[in-house]
Amino acid sequence: MTYPYARMFALEETLWWYRGLRHYIRRAFTAMAIPPGALTLDAGCGTGGNLARMPGAVGLDFGLEALRCCRRRRGLTRLVCGDVNALPFRAGVFAAVLACDLFESREVDERLAVDELARVTVSGGALVVTVPAHDFLLSAHDQTFHTVRRFTLASCRRIFNRYGWEITSTRYLFGAFFPVLCVWRWIARRDDLRALPRWLNGLLYAVVRVESRWTWPWGSTILVECFETRKT
């Protein structure tokens, strides 16, 4: 099954979920005091929706079609085709790394990838990660996006603490939508990547901005913030 890069590229600027995730990522970068000019890696950059908002960052993806989509965005030239399981960078290069919806992929070896991200990050460097939550939500949507595993807060803490990262925060995202999503994923026969009316996208994004003020006991996505500590 091919990855839906063309649909991602078409919807990444407008779909409420992508906009909401970027809202959370911006807040994480601010909370971790990552300076705007810091050399940053977007590992698994996809079609470049996050990368386009990270001036000077390097985007890495194994999908040539994804990188072609990135090149269609103005200013994205620092692009590398590579494997997160064996990153093509020397040690201690990046001050910060973003890994957005990467570790759940069937192409990613969880242990190798976490270790490699630590290797290429400077001592004390920051890592911001998002992953999908809860195995019971595995559905047709996950098949489309090559998702073979989902996570919990406990499993995220175990994985990143084990491989040299000091976690400062783990939290669930999109908690306000979680009950509806559970039902939808149970009955849906296809993925969720589809265009919505402008008014509905605006409404759902407004809900995300409001819900982000609170910590939720549940959610469909997990955000992890941590710092590299093995070199200290």
XYZ file of C-alpha atoms in Angstrom:
232
model
C 0.000 0.000 0.000
C 1.410 3.378 -1.039
C 1.590 6.281 1.376
C -0.999 9.062 0.747
C 1.504 11.879 0.266
C -0.552 13.696 -2.379
C -3.609 13.882 -0.122
C -1.468 14.967 2.832
C 0.073 17.770 0.809
C -3.342 18.939 -0.381
C -4.844 19.063 3.126
C -1.944 19.859 5.438
C -2.492 23.619 5.411
C -6.236 23.579 6.021
C -7.338 20.415 7.832
C -8.062 21.146 11.487
C -6.082 18.159 12.798
C -2.829 19.237 11.135
C -3.350 22.819 12.269
C -4.097 21.644 15.789
C -1.005 19.465 15.927
C 1.140 22.395 14.784
C -0.405 24.466 17.579
C 0.756 21.898 20.135
C 4.216 21.623 18.545
C 4.697 25.403 18.660
C 3.780 25.400 22.340
C 6.255 22.576 23.000
C 9.124 24.372 21.244
C 8.350 27.508 23.250
C 8.138 25.615 26.547
C 11.492 23.933 25.893
C 13.110 27.300 25.063
C 14.294 26.153 21.649
C 15.642 29.324 19.979
C 14.286 30.074 16.478
C 17.747 29.905 14.884
C 18.812 26.583 16.404
C 19.783 23.909 13.880
C 16.790 21.587 13.936
C 15.993 18.262 12.298
C 12.483 17.358 11.225
C 12.838 13.557 11.215
C 10.147 12.043 9.050
C 9.182 15.434 7.628
C 6.560 14.039 5.259
C 5.228 16.655 2.857
C 6.701 19.552 4.833
C 3.791 21.099 6.721
C 5.809 21.386 9.930
C 9.140 21.944 8.201
C 7.792 25.011 6.391
C 7.377 26.637 9.801
C 10.899 25.799 11.008
C 13.248 28.292 9.303
C 16.630 26.784 8.442
C 15.687 23.290 9.598
C 16.759 20.103 7.840
C 13.999 17.787 6.663
C 14.579 14.046 6.418
C 12.249 11.446 4.944
C 12.694 8.089 3.218
C 9.880 8.838 0.737
C 10.999 10.486 -2.489
C 7.425 11.568 -3.208
C 7.293 13.255 0.203
C 10.453 15.204 -0.550
C 9.112 16.218 -3.955
C 6.099 17.671 -2.167
C 8.436 19.533 0.201
C 10.242 21.109 -2.748
C 6.935 22.576 -3.904
C 6.880 24.679 -0.742
C 8.756 27.959 -0.906
C 12.097 27.967 0.906
C 12.431 24.236 1.624
C 15.807 23.269 0.207
C 17.575 21.494 3.071
C 16.083 18.094 2.340
C 17.646 14.668 2.804
C 16.381 11.290 1.676
C 17.365 8.939 4.468
C 16.425 6.329 7.016
C 15.743 7.309 10.623
C 17.051 3.883 11.669
C 20.498 4.882 10.363
C 20.638 8.658 10.094
C 23.101 10.077 7.523
C 24.464 12.730 9.899
C 27.502 12.923 12.153
C 27.083 12.837 15.915
C 26.006 15.912 17.871
C 24.801 18.038 14.948
C 21.319 19.208 15.898
C 20.238 21.413 18.786
C 16.667 20.161 18.472
C 14.749 17.378 16.742
C 11.093 17.028 15.840
C 9.750 13.505 15.238
C 6.102 13.897 14.352
C 4.114 10.671 13.894
C 7.236 8.667 13.135
C 7.697 5.887 15.677
C 4.445 4.117 14.901
C 5.450 3.354 11.314
C 6.148 -0.190 10.171
C 9.317 1.109 8.477
C 10.765 2.345 11.781
C 12.703 0.234 14.258
C 11.720 1.863 17.534
C 14.983 1.045 19.352
C 17.313 2.062 16.496
C 15.433 5.278 15.785
C 15.415 6.514 19.386
C 19.118 5.713 19.661
C 19.970 7.438 16.372
C 18.109 10.614 17.300
C 20.089 10.763 20.532
C 23.334 10.277 18.605
C 22.801 13.223 16.229
C 21.553 15.600 18.946
C 23.922 17.823 20.904
C 24.342 17.324 24.637
C 21.296 18.841 26.290
C 19.510 19.093 22.944
C 15.726 18.926 22.755
C 13.441 16.313 21.235
C 9.735 16.827 20.567
C 7.797 13.698 19.616
C 4.201 12.971 18.704
C 2.822 9.435 18.415
C -0.690 7.971 18.137
C -2.236 6.669 21.350
C -3.887 3.378 22.338
C -3.687 0.134 20.379
C -7.458 -0.319 20.561
C -7.766 2.605 18.106
C -5.899 0.726 15.358
C -8.162 0.913 12.309
C -8.347 1.421 8.557
C -6.879 4.881 9.107
C -3.724 3.339 10.581
C -3.386 0.913 7.686
C -3.354 3.833 5.258
C -0.537 5.509 7.200
C 1.523 2.324 7.777
C 0.842 2.486 11.526
C 1.568 -0.817 13.237
C 1.743 0.317 16.867
C 0.206 2.900 19.148
C 1.479 4.082 22.508
C 0.510 5.010 26.052
C 2.091 7.571 28.356
C 3.785 4.724 30.244
C 5.243 3.093 27.125
C 6.591 6.448 25.903
C 8.304 7.099 29.221
C 9.822 3.626 29.204
C 11.148 3.896 25.646
C 12.726 7.346 25.844
C 14.124 7.005 29.365
C 15.782 3.757 28.344
C 17.730 5.329 25.486
C 19.260 8.406 27.055
C 16.500 11.010 27.039
C 15.333 12.949 30.078
C 11.588 13.404 29.744
C 10.174 16.708 30.932
C 6.599 16.236 29.789
C 4.215 13.622 28.369
C 0.599 14.441 27.667
C -2.410 13.373 25.662
C -3.676 15.610 22.855
C -7.130 15.985 21.270
C -8.808 14.838 24.482
C -11.981 16.787 23.724
C -12.518 14.658 20.627
C -11.584 11.312 22.147
C -15.044 9.808 22.893
C -16.315 10.595 19.393
C -13.097 9.346 17.813
C -13.346 6.009 19.638
C -16.780 5.411 18.143
C -15.767 6.668 14.709
C -12.684 4.476 14.474
C -14.774 1.466 15.497
C -17.227 1.884 12.627
C -15.125 3.615 9.936
C -14.174 1.684 6.823
C -11.607 4.187 5.549
C -9.082 6.701 6.813
C -9.903 10.169 8.152
C -7.864 12.131 5.610
C -10.543 14.040 3.755
C -11.460 17.663 3.076
C -13.977 19.350 5.370
C -15.977 22.564 4.924
C -14.057 25.677 5.856
C -16.455 26.533 8.678
C -16.101 23.073 10.208
C -12.301 23.157 10.032
C -12.375 26.533 11.752
C -14.698 25.321 14.484
C -12.707 22.169 15.230
C -9.417 24.084 15.280
C -10.952 26.569 17.745
C -11.849 23.633 20.000
C -8.221 22.439 19.853
C -6.943 25.843 20.943
C -9.326 25.840 23.896
C -8.659 22.232 24.931
C -4.891 22.826 24.870
C -5.244 24.876 28.059
C -5.919 21.719 30.076
C -4.285 18.357 30.716
C -6.491 15.469 29.608
C -6.561 11.910 31.034
C -7.120 10.561 27.523
C -6.480 11.498 23.910
C -5.743 10.132 20.460
C -2.174 11.501 20.258
C 0.691 11.724 22.742
C 3.195 14.571 22.915
C 6.602 13.883 24.474
C 9.152 16.568 25.357
C 12.656 15.479 26.416
C 16.342 16.392 26.437
C 19.403 14.377 25.428
C 21.421 13.395 28.509
C 23.840 10.626 27.490
C 26.623 13.047 26.543
C 26.540 14.954 29.842
